[in-house]
């Protein structure tokens, strides 16, 4: 009984009427109960004739209850079905056929409705499995051949037709398309995708693959056909792993659920002892043994903790299903519950609060060159370098130019390790780098040096440009905050997150600068991964519970040591999927308030369900013991409370977060 495995979570899909057999049996039970009651009340037929519809009602109402009771008894468990069956047999033994039939009718109807309701939550999760394509069009020579997705190997090239489901995780080789990634990441707007630059490149890590070149199994292609190189076999695809993890999450119990199970462990034997003792009430109360037996049967129905046992699992299942639909993978009841209790969050900086790549933030001209003249030479020289800072200057510099009429030729380009780059542009020597680059050649004028240092104080990487013998400009670069970072942190404050901390390996100046821009409470810079772990442990002591939000790779140890580890962009990272308790499938920080709000709503519903289920037992049990309520009343309230808690839990499936519109 403690496990409450009486079918609440396992609908009976077989039977003469298919999936609806259990519900139809329950309705037939009620119909024959009504016929028997009318015959008994308004007819003058012999008792045997009246007994027939009641017996038929017993059959239809007790069929699935008996199946479950027999199965559980053979496994050494006496559960709710067994107790209900005993109560119905007891009623028949006392010639209370109508009440026994009513018990079985309402019990079977309650369970049939409960199964239908729980099935709705489960189907919301199982819809993920339907996304998984069954076949793929594999390129063989010049032709495309239909194969099962299980046959796809790494490196195979497949064709994805317009408006069809993507068959495997891969990179695009040919064709541009907009792909609907909502089934995996929860993103509402299709994402533009394009072919990868180097089709033969081998990627050591998922994180190396640009998002614009990557596709996931189960997503929906737009109006253009594309060719994709398979990078994961079907069993390892993001969708396949997501399905497995969601299914595993359903099995993981929350602290409240474990507490309820523990409570039932002691409660059930206590109920059985009470029922046994009530059979001997006739020894101390002026009544017959039959009346005492009837009282004990009524108490048995009243005390059965059916609603209590289903109250938490139904809410957890609905919560996990709603989260998955919103692009959040919650790995079980514990993180779902813990997330809602948090008042402190720790964030990684790079790639979580910031964009994860340098941006050209400042451009200062020094010697009268026009903006375009200055940038033409800078971009020309930086284009000869593969350094991430050089790429940022080229990318963002082009955006700042008014006209791009080709760039001059560069000769004798040379990178100077740790300092910068030099070369000849249009026959003129050009240098771009930090202050150290110029220390050997006469240094930097005090006024220019001051401007460089002012930018460095803001946490920026500064590059000074020298054309021939004149300093022509200053470039400031920085990993800038995500656009969503500041509004998301403001939403988190509104929903009661008191402390938001940033942990980063970058220097303290950079940390403080980013923190000031987005509204972080405290910023800790220059941290190694093990120092992040120490800081998390310290924060957990101060706050009792803390979540760590990161990209799941270098932040994995800190996540593992926090109350709840939350991974960003988990659809693109195996490590993130494995290490985190909660995974935001899209690389979107703005989903976080939705996840926290959903967790809090789930907690609220669990509490409501516990009060409803325990409240009904607390009222009904004394009422049946003292003879104020009969079996009929006990059954109505018992089954009513079970259906109420399930329907209450299903409200989570329709949850909308007013802060994030998710």
XYZ file of C-alpha atoms in Angstrom:
662
model
C 0.000 0.000 0.000
C 2.842 2.362 0.749
C 4.006 2.267 -2.823
C 0.488 3.024 -4.004
C 0.851 0.983 -7.107
C -2.820 0.184 -7.493
C -3.063 1.415 -11.017
C -3.185 5.167 -10.346
C -0.236 5.517 -12.607
C -0.866 2.549 -14.913
C -4.051 2.753 -16.970
C -5.501 -0.521 -18.223
C -5.218 -0.211 -21.979
C -6.491 -3.668 -22.821
C -10.060 -4.928 -22.597
C -13.158 -5.427 -24.705
C -13.627 -1.678 -25.212
C -9.927 -0.841 -25.739
C -8.455 2.079 -23.801
C -11.863 3.109 -22.411
C -12.752 -0.331 -21.027
C -12.152 0.692 -17.402
C -14.366 3.782 -17.697
C -17.131 1.860 -19.501
C -17.006 -0.899 -16.844
C -17.366 1.771 -14.138
C -20.377 3.324 -15.926
C -22.011 -0.114 -16.342
C -21.446 -0.738 -12.629
C -23.269 2.526 -11.849
C -26.084 1.693 -14.288
C -26.799 -1.722 -12.702
C -26.494 -0.163 -9.226
C -29.222 2.322 -10.227
C -31.407 -0.487 -11.673
C -31.042 -2.496 -8.439
C -31.814 0.565 -6.291
C -34.966 1.410 -8.324
C -36.157 -2.214 -8.234
C -35.560 -2.315 -4.461
C -37.291 1.011 -3.784
C -40.283 0.957 -6.144
C -40.892 -2.686 -6.992
C -42.217 -5.597 -4.992
C -39.994 -8.202 -6.510
C -38.449 -11.120 -4.610
C -35.008 -10.373 -3.071
C -33.291 -12.737 -5.539
C -34.347 -10.595 -8.538
C -33.100 -7.415 -6.837
C -29.790 -9.140 -6.039
C -29.037 -9.822 -9.751
C -28.409 -6.154 -10.843
C -26.350 -5.608 -7.654
C -24.209 -8.669 -8.476
C -23.692 -7.391 -12.050
C -22.759 -3.988 -10.591
C -20.266 -5.765 -8.287
C -18.766 -7.552 -11.312
C -18.191 -4.427 -13.434
C -17.137 -2.264 -10.471
C -14.876 -4.885 -8.932
C -13.281 -6.379 -12.065
C -10.152 -4.173 -12.248
C -10.044 -3.774 -8.468
C -9.881 -7.586 -8.111
C -7.201 -7.913 -10.841
C -4.997 -5.335 -9.095
C -5.670 -6.757 -5.616
C -4.737 -10.318 -6.675
C -1.567 -9.118 -8.404
C -0.464 -7.042 -5.405
C -1.318 -9.775 -2.885
C 0.852 -12.281 -4.778
C 3.683 -9.740 -4.518
C 3.181 -9.605 -0.749
C 1.593 -6.137 -0.672
C -1.824 -5.272 0.722
C -2.834 -2.088 -1.027
C -5.865 0.127 -1.416
C -7.566 -2.140 -3.988
C -7.341 -5.039 -1.533
C -8.846 -2.947 1.268
C -11.691 -1.683 -0.940
C -12.444 -5.263 -2.019
C -12.530 -6.397 1.635
C -14.920 -3.526 2.453
C -17.222 -4.433 -0.495
C -17.245 -8.143 0.478
C -17.930 -7.093 4.067
C -20.925 -5.003 2.942
C -22.287 -7.974 0.959
C -21.746 -10.235 3.978
C -23.969 -7.848 5.984
C -26.560 -7.862 3.169
C -25.712 -4.217 2.381
C -25.464 -4.912 -1.358
C -26.385 -1.377 -2.409
C -23.614 0.191 -0.324
C -21.055 -2.375 -1.470
C -22.018 -1.792 -5.114
C -21.831 1.994 -4.543
C -18.327 1.592 -3.078
C -17.082 -0.412 -6.078
C -18.848 1.859 -8.589
C -17.339 5.075 -7.179
C -13.939 3.472 -6.555
C -13.741 2.173 -10.158
C -15.130 5.438 -11.605
C -12.680 7.481 -9.532
C -9.782 5.386 -10.752
C -10.915 5.448 -14.384
C -11.112 9.280 -14.286
C -7.808 9.423 -12.411
C -6.122 7.243 -15.045
C -7.483 9.444 -17.833
C -6.250 12.589 -16.076
C -2.796 11.149 -15.316
C -2.618 9.862 -18.877
C -2.948 13.445 -20.060
C 0.182 14.415 -18.088
C 2.047 11.351 -19.333
C 1.079 11.939 -22.955
C 2.446 15.457 -22.661
C 5.834 13.850 -21.893
C 5.451 10.933 -24.303
C 4.821 13.383 -27.142
C 8.626 13.740 -27.125
C 8.993 10.141 -28.259
C 6.654 10.786 -31.201
C 9.041 13.486 -32.416
C 11.668 10.851 -33.022
C 11.782 10.115 -36.763
C 11.789 6.488 -37.878
C 13.506 6.742 -41.275
C 16.178 8.842 -42.958
C 17.218 9.530 -46.554
C 20.890 8.490 -46.675
C 23.138 9.536 -49.561
C 24.617 6.557 -51.375
C 26.590 7.662 -54.448
C 24.325 10.116 -56.271
C 21.102 8.627 -54.872
C 19.230 8.923 -51.579
C 18.068 5.655 -50.009
C 15.480 5.258 -47.230
C 16.998 3.607 -44.145
C 15.957 3.163 -40.503
C 17.564 5.828 -38.318
C 19.221 3.029 -36.276
C 21.307 2.241 -39.384
C 22.817 5.745 -39.593
C 26.526 5.925 -38.790
C 28.743 8.878 -37.897
C 29.738 10.775 -41.038
C 26.742 9.603 -43.124
C 25.167 12.319 -45.275
C 21.367 12.549 -45.146
C 18.805 14.693 -46.930
C 16.100 16.518 -44.974
C 13.117 17.405 -47.155
C 11.315 20.752 -46.742
C 8.815 20.834 -43.824
C 9.891 17.400 -42.559
C 11.430 16.190 -39.288
C 15.210 16.228 -38.976
C 16.356 12.570 -38.754
C 19.611 12.916 -36.791
C 21.873 15.335 -34.927
C 24.266 16.796 -37.470
C 25.903 19.743 -39.223
C 24.535 21.273 -42.424
C 26.649 20.670 -45.543
C 24.363 22.250 -48.169
C 21.327 24.503 -48.097
C 20.059 27.279 -45.846
C 16.844 26.903 -43.876
C 14.867 28.101 -40.870
C 14.394 25.272 -38.410
C 11.725 25.036 -35.726
C 13.703 23.904 -32.637
C 10.770 24.244 -30.201
C 10.458 20.456 -29.627
C 14.013 20.368 -28.208
C 14.825 23.843 -26.914
C 11.400 25.438 -26.377
C 12.335 28.381 -28.664
C 9.151 29.827 -30.141
C 10.763 31.383 -33.245
C 12.416 29.230 -35.980
C 16.216 29.545 -36.059
C 18.117 30.371 -39.268
C 20.696 27.722 -40.197
C 23.432 27.674 -42.836
C 26.136 25.277 -44.134
C 29.329 24.733 -42.150
C 32.484 26.384 -43.604
C 34.689 23.286 -43.417
C 32.656 20.107 -44.168
C 35.597 17.779 -43.352
C 36.452 19.273 -39.961
C 36.328 16.922 -36.969
C 34.870 18.446 -33.798
C 36.334 17.278 -30.478
C 33.463 18.787 -28.531
C 29.826 19.696 -29.231
C 30.581 23.195 -27.958
C 32.910 23.778 -30.926
C 30.057 23.456 -33.429
C 28.511 26.849 -34.251
C 24.792 26.856 -33.415
C 23.945 28.255 -36.876
C 25.426 25.128 -38.557
C 23.948 22.517 -36.231
C 20.631 20.630 -36.353
C 18.944 18.299 -33.845
C 16.901 15.149 -34.423
C 13.189 15.812 -33.867
C 13.270 19.472 -34.952
C 11.232 20.598 -37.979
C 12.899 21.796 -41.181
C 11.537 24.900 -42.967
C 10.740 25.406 -46.657
C 14.189 24.487 -48.028
C 15.747 21.051 -48.415
C 19.115 20.602 -46.654
C 21.957 18.081 -46.621
C 23.268 17.108 -43.198
C 26.332 15.179 -41.999
C 25.441 12.887 -39.065
C 27.458 13.662 -35.902
C 25.553 11.387 -33.484
C 23.978 7.954 -33.837
C 20.253 7.767 -33.045
C 20.701 6.358 -29.527
C 23.062 9.233 -28.642
C 21.044 12.054 -30.212
C 19.981 14.950 -28.020
C 16.321 13.935 -28.459
C 16.997 10.314 -27.494
C 18.920 11.362 -24.374
C 16.222 13.895 -23.505
C 13.503 11.224 -23.699
C 15.551 8.842 -21.501
C 16.205 11.538 -18.917
C 12.568 12.651 -18.762
C 11.497 9.026 -18.255
C 14.111 8.598 -15.501
C 13.006 11.877 -13.920
C 9.475 10.494 -13.455
C 10.901 7.755 -11.237
C 12.914 10.068 -8.971
C 10.931 10.983 -5.898
C 10.806 14.393 -4.277
C 11.492 14.929 -0.532
C 7.735 15.427 0.057
C 6.964 12.192 -1.774
C 9.564 10.279 0.251
C 8.085 11.761 3.437
C 4.569 10.716 2.343
C 5.852 7.174 1.617
C 7.468 7.024 5.061
C 4.244 8.260 6.660
C 2.207 5.581 4.824
C 4.640 2.886 5.967
C 3.548 3.447 9.566
C 0.040 4.690 8.824
C -1.177 1.572 6.962
C -0.470 -0.945 9.764
C -2.063 1.505 12.223
C -5.243 1.616 10.090
C -5.379 -2.181 9.863
C -5.009 -2.488 13.664
C -7.757 0.154 14.159
C -10.120 -1.708 11.756
C -9.450 -4.962 13.585
C -10.153 -3.356 16.975
C -13.390 -1.764 15.703
C -14.692 -5.288 15.005
C -14.787 -5.750 18.789
C -16.594 -2.466 19.518
C -19.759 -4.475 20.319
C -18.031 -5.649 23.524
C -18.002 -2.109 24.938
C -20.816 -0.414 22.963
C -24.436 -1.467 22.905
C -24.593 -2.868 19.350
C -24.409 -6.157 17.487
C -21.190 -7.581 16.007
C -22.669 -6.938 12.528
C -22.945 -3.225 13.353
C -19.348 -3.163 14.663
C -18.150 -4.940 11.500
C -20.010 -2.414 9.326
C -18.447 0.444 11.299
C -14.976 -1.055 10.749
C -15.616 -1.360 6.975
C -16.707 2.289 6.800
C -13.566 3.332 8.754
C -11.448 1.233 6.391
C -12.776 3.163 3.388
C -12.386 6.531 5.168
C -8.796 5.874 6.271
C -7.437 4.560 2.936
C -4.787 7.126 1.903
C -5.454 6.969 -1.844
C -5.505 10.757 -2.310
C -2.379 11.173 -0.161
C -0.426 8.621 -2.193
C -1.274 10.190 -5.555
C -1.089 13.870 -4.489
C 2.686 14.395 -4.901
C 3.448 12.078 -7.889
C 0.641 13.654 -9.929
C 1.991 17.171 -9.289
C 5.601 16.134 -10.022
C 4.609 14.384 -13.268
C 2.566 17.399 -14.431
C 5.372 19.789 -13.442
C 8.034 17.814 -15.355
C 5.728 17.612 -18.392
C 5.033 21.367 -18.369
C 8.735 22.167 -17.919
C 9.708 19.914 -20.871
C 7.186 21.739 -23.050
C 8.793 25.050 -22.064
C 12.298 23.865 -22.983
C 13.383 22.961 -19.430
C 14.497 19.433 -18.488
C 13.909 18.787 -14.771
C 15.539 15.572 -13.566
C 13.032 14.451 -10.973
C 10.938 15.627 -8.038
C 13.821 16.810 -5.851
C 15.194 19.542 -8.155
C 11.620 20.530 -9.047
C 10.928 21.088 -5.340
C 14.341 22.572 -4.429
C 14.321 25.170 -7.204
C 11.259 26.874 -5.769
C 12.821 27.233 -2.307
C 15.951 29.068 -3.505
C 16.700 32.639 -2.490
C 20.288 32.750 -3.846
C 21.720 32.016 -7.306
C 25.344 31.802 -8.469
C 26.093 32.445 -12.144
C 29.104 31.664 -14.271
C 29.994 34.771 -16.328
C 31.332 33.721 -19.720
C 28.600 32.348 -21.970
C 25.983 32.501 -19.218
C 25.612 36.171 -18.303
C 27.730 37.321 -21.249
C 27.745 36.358 -24.915
C 30.896 34.281 -24.509
C 32.884 36.076 -27.205
C 34.617 39.490 -27.355
C 32.798 42.435 -28.946
C 34.301 45.719 -30.205
C 32.835 48.161 -27.663
C 35.036 51.272 -28.060
C 36.643 53.013 -31.029
C 38.634 56.207 -30.364
C 40.288 58.110 -33.260
C 43.496 60.030 -32.408
C 45.123 61.693 -35.444
C 42.396 63.050 -37.715
C 41.860 59.938 -39.866
C 38.218 59.343 -40.819
C 36.390 56.397 -39.275
C 36.402 54.420 -42.558
C 40.060 55.205 -43.388
C 41.160 54.035 -39.954
C 39.046 50.856 -40.029
C 40.060 49.866 -43.606
C 43.706 49.484 -42.543
C 42.908 47.912 -39.150
C 40.527 45.326 -40.662
C 42.957 44.540 -43.482
C 45.783 43.733 -41.029
C 43.573 41.911 -38.478
C 42.082 39.739 -41.286
C 45.479 38.047 -41.571
C 45.199 36.756 -37.981
C 43.178 33.875 -36.497
C 43.202 35.294 -32.973
C 39.669 35.598 -31.396
C 40.284 39.314 -30.670
C 41.326 39.905 -34.296
C 38.180 38.133 -35.532
C 36.053 40.335 -33.247
C 37.717 43.499 -34.624
C 37.087 42.369 -38.226
C 33.471 41.327 -37.584
C 32.399 44.371 -35.553
C 34.656 46.836 -37.400
C 32.884 46.084 -40.693
C 29.544 46.868 -39.012
C 30.864 50.313 -38.011
C 32.002 51.258 -41.535
C 29.753 53.368 -43.708
C 31.154 52.007 -46.997
C 33.090 48.806 -47.648
C 34.726 49.205 -51.061
C 37.319 46.499 -50.657
C 40.265 46.364 -48.297
C 43.957 47.117 -49.058
C 46.573 44.419 -49.522
C 48.707 43.429 -46.516
C 52.380 42.423 -46.676
C 54.794 41.006 -44.090
C 52.050 40.359 -41.511
C 53.525 39.013 -38.254
C 51.866 38.124 -34.947
C 53.823 39.115 -31.842
C 52.927 36.573 -29.147
C 51.018 38.108 -26.221
C 51.392 41.638 -27.558
C 49.675 42.107 -30.931
C 50.328 42.158 -34.680
C 52.351 44.215 -37.195
C 52.504 44.420 -40.986
C 52.603 46.608 -44.054
C 49.310 48.061 -45.351
C 49.460 50.043 -48.620
C 53.250 50.301 -48.162
C 52.899 51.817 -44.693
C 53.872 50.015 -41.436
C 50.911 49.409 -39.123
C 50.978 48.002 -35.564
C 48.013 46.904 -33.438
C 48.477 45.692 -29.853
C 48.708 46.370 -26.124
C 50.999 48.884 -24.399
C 53.793 46.277 -24.162
C 54.040 46.207 -27.972
C 55.245 49.814 -27.980
C 57.612 49.687 -24.991
C 60.504 48.702 -27.270
C 59.860 51.538 -29.753
C 59.861 54.686 -27.658
C 56.779 54.012 -25.546
C 53.415 55.789 -25.655
C 52.595 59.493 -25.020
C 51.201 60.053 -21.510
C 47.869 61.398 -22.784
C 47.292 58.312 -24.992
C 48.469 55.956 -22.230
C 45.933 57.550 -19.854
C 43.083 56.856 -22.311
C 44.192 53.221 -22.654
C 44.373 52.743 -18.876
C 40.933 54.328 -18.374
C 39.426 51.709 -20.698
C 41.383 48.917 -18.977
C 39.924 50.000 -15.606
C 36.488 49.206 -17.091
C 37.637 45.605 -17.590
C 38.201 45.974 -21.335
C 40.969 44.515 -23.494
C 42.553 47.543 -25.176
C 44.440 47.615 -28.485
C 46.405 50.674 -29.579
C 46.861 51.291 -33.327
C 49.961 52.995 -34.805
C 50.129 54.024 -38.480
C 53.763 54.688 -39.539
C 54.996 56.840 -36.654
C 51.660 58.185 -35.360
C 49.137 56.644 -32.953
C 45.910 56.677 -34.982
C 43.324 55.084 -32.681
C 42.350 52.945 -29.711
C 40.132 49.826 -29.806
C 38.348 48.531 -26.684
C 37.015 44.957 -26.628
C 34.957 43.121 -24.074
C 32.787 40.041 -23.653
C 29.541 42.018 -23.363
C 26.506 40.993 -21.292
C 23.674 39.169 -23.020
C 20.784 41.484 -23.876
C 18.535 39.274 -21.748
C 20.849 39.332 -18.685
C 19.712 42.585 -17.040
C 15.916 42.147 -17.574
C 16.176 38.489 -16.459
C 17.962 39.421 -13.226
C 15.332 42.116 -12.591
C 12.580 39.485 -13.004
C 14.422 37.171 -10.613
C 14.518 39.964 -8.010
C 10.767 40.489 -8.472
C 10.064 36.829 -7.755
C 12.074 36.948 -4.529
C 15.665 35.951 -5.362
C 17.578 37.990 -2.777
C 21.192 37.267 -3.702
C 22.701 36.882 -7.184
C 26.418 36.122 -7.309
C 28.802 35.896 -10.266
C 31.744 33.480 -10.291
C 34.315 33.880 -13.064
C 37.867 33.040 -14.036
C 38.242 36.540 -15.521
C 40.020 39.229 -13.507
C 38.161 41.172 -10.830
C 37.974 44.368 -12.949
C 36.093 42.532 -15.711
C 33.857 40.830 -13.129
C 32.994 44.141 -11.431
C 32.320 45.856 -14.761
C 29.868 43.168 -15.966
C 28.235 42.985 -12.510
C 27.630 46.766 -12.500
C 26.036 46.645 -15.966
C 23.516 43.896 -15.234
C 22.738 44.217 -11.513
C 24.641 41.322 -9.934
C 24.790 41.504 -6.113
C 28.383 40.268 -5.721
C 31.107 39.367 -8.231
C 34.082 37.072 -7.548
C 36.842 37.121 -10.181
C 40.076 35.210 -10.945
C 38.589 31.905 -9.739
C 39.906 28.498 -10.820
C 37.276 25.691 -11.136
C 38.211 24.308 -7.671
C 37.912 27.808 -6.187
C 34.413 28.070 -7.668
C 33.552 24.869 -5.786
C 34.900 26.317 -2.513
C 32.903 29.507 -3.061
C 29.726 27.480 -3.738
C 30.246 25.486 -0.520
C 30.717 28.726 1.422
C 27.584 30.283 -0.107
C 25.585 27.135 0.666
C 26.567 27.470 4.343
C 25.432 31.103 4.333
C 22.201 30.622 2.396
C 21.415 26.924 3.196
C 20.472 26.392 -0.488
C 22.041 27.738 -3.685
C 21.820 27.046 -7.418
C 24.769 27.227 -9.807
C 23.975 28.297 -13.378
C 26.614 27.649 -16.037
C 27.350 26.021 -19.378
C 27.979 22.625 -17.826
C 31.573 22.138 -18.988
C 34.051 23.990 -16.752
C 31.214 24.652 -14.297
C 30.381 20.960 -13.806
C 32.203 20.637 -10.428
C 30.498 23.768 -9.029
C 27.110 22.518 -10.281
C 27.639 19.131 -8.659
C 28.316 20.822 -5.293
C 25.297 23.161 -5.371
C 21.749 22.364 -4.201
C 20.545 22.630 -7.808
C 22.846 22.661 -10.858
C 21.320 24.471 -13.837
C 22.886 24.151 -17.302
C 22.451 26.674 -20.108
C 22.148 25.586 -23.721
C 22.077 21.931 -22.751
C 20.777 20.883 -26.185
C 24.295 21.463 -27.496
C 26.281 19.910 -24.653
C 26.392 16.311 -23.453
C 28.252 17.334 -20.298
C 25.563 19.881 -19.445
C 22.802 17.304 -19.885
C 24.595 14.847 -17.613
C 25.842 17.100 -14.809
C 22.875 19.405 -14.309
C 19.780 18.754 -12.178
C 17.887 21.175 -14.407
C 18.805 21.872 -18.034
C 17.671 24.904 -20.038
C 17.657 23.289 -23.470
C 17.950 26.581 -25.393
C 20.857 28.923 -24.758
C 18.417 31.395 -23.200
C 18.846 32.865 -19.746
C 15.320 34.313 -19.872
C 13.766 30.832 -19.359
C 15.138 30.754 -15.778
C 12.339 32.825 -14.132
C 9.768 30.501 -15.775
C 11.512 27.418 -14.320
C 11.583 28.942 -10.812
C 7.951 30.149 -11.019
C 6.820 26.688 -12.225
C 8.669 25.030 -9.341
C 6.962 27.316 -6.834
C 3.550 26.617 -8.359
C 4.259 22.866 -8.187
C 5.175 23.206 -4.503
C 2.003 25.163 -3.832
C -0.109 22.467 -5.523
C 1.665 19.667 -3.605
C 0.874 21.477 -0.325
C -2.771 21.977 -1.352
C -3.064 18.296 -2.285
C -1.604 17.160 1.040
C -4.053 19.357 2.965
C -7.005 18.073 0.893
C -6.050 14.395 1.259
C -5.143 14.524 4.969
C -8.076 16.845 5.726
C -10.627 14.434 4.227
C -9.162 11.502 6.211
C -9.094 13.596 9.410
C -12.801 14.446 9.006
C -14.059 11.100 7.678
C -12.277 8.727 10.054
C -13.835 10.052 13.294
C -17.200 10.395 11.490
C -17.210 6.679 10.552
C -15.831 5.530 13.946
C -18.614 7.349 15.800
C -21.249 6.211 13.328
C -22.010 9.671 11.849
C -21.131 8.552 8.306
C -21.852 5.266 6.528
C -19.863 3.483 3.812
C -21.666 5.401 1.048
C -20.642 8.819 2.423
C -17.088 7.578 3.108
C -16.760 6.335 -0.489
C -18.079 9.564 -2.026
C -15.604 11.728 -0.065
C -12.717 9.252 -0.412
C -12.963 8.967 -4.194
C -13.916 12.621 -4.571
C -10.738 13.763 -2.811
C -8.600 11.481 -5.027
C -10.028 12.930 -8.231
C -9.761 16.496 -6.837
C -6.015 16.179 -6.070
C -5.280 14.759 -9.533
C -7.264 17.487 -11.310
C -5.562 20.086 -9.105
C -2.140 18.709 -10.140
C -3.133 18.810 -13.823
C -3.491 22.594 -13.550
C 0.310 22.664 -13.835
C 0.062 21.549 -17.479
C -1.598 24.893 -18.283
C 0.863 26.941 -16.179
C 1.815 30.349 -17.615
C 4.493 32.527 -16.062
C 3.377 36.149 -15.886
C 6.993 37.376 -15.811
C 8.385 35.517 -18.808
C 5.216 34.813 -20.866
C 6.324 31.180 -21.204
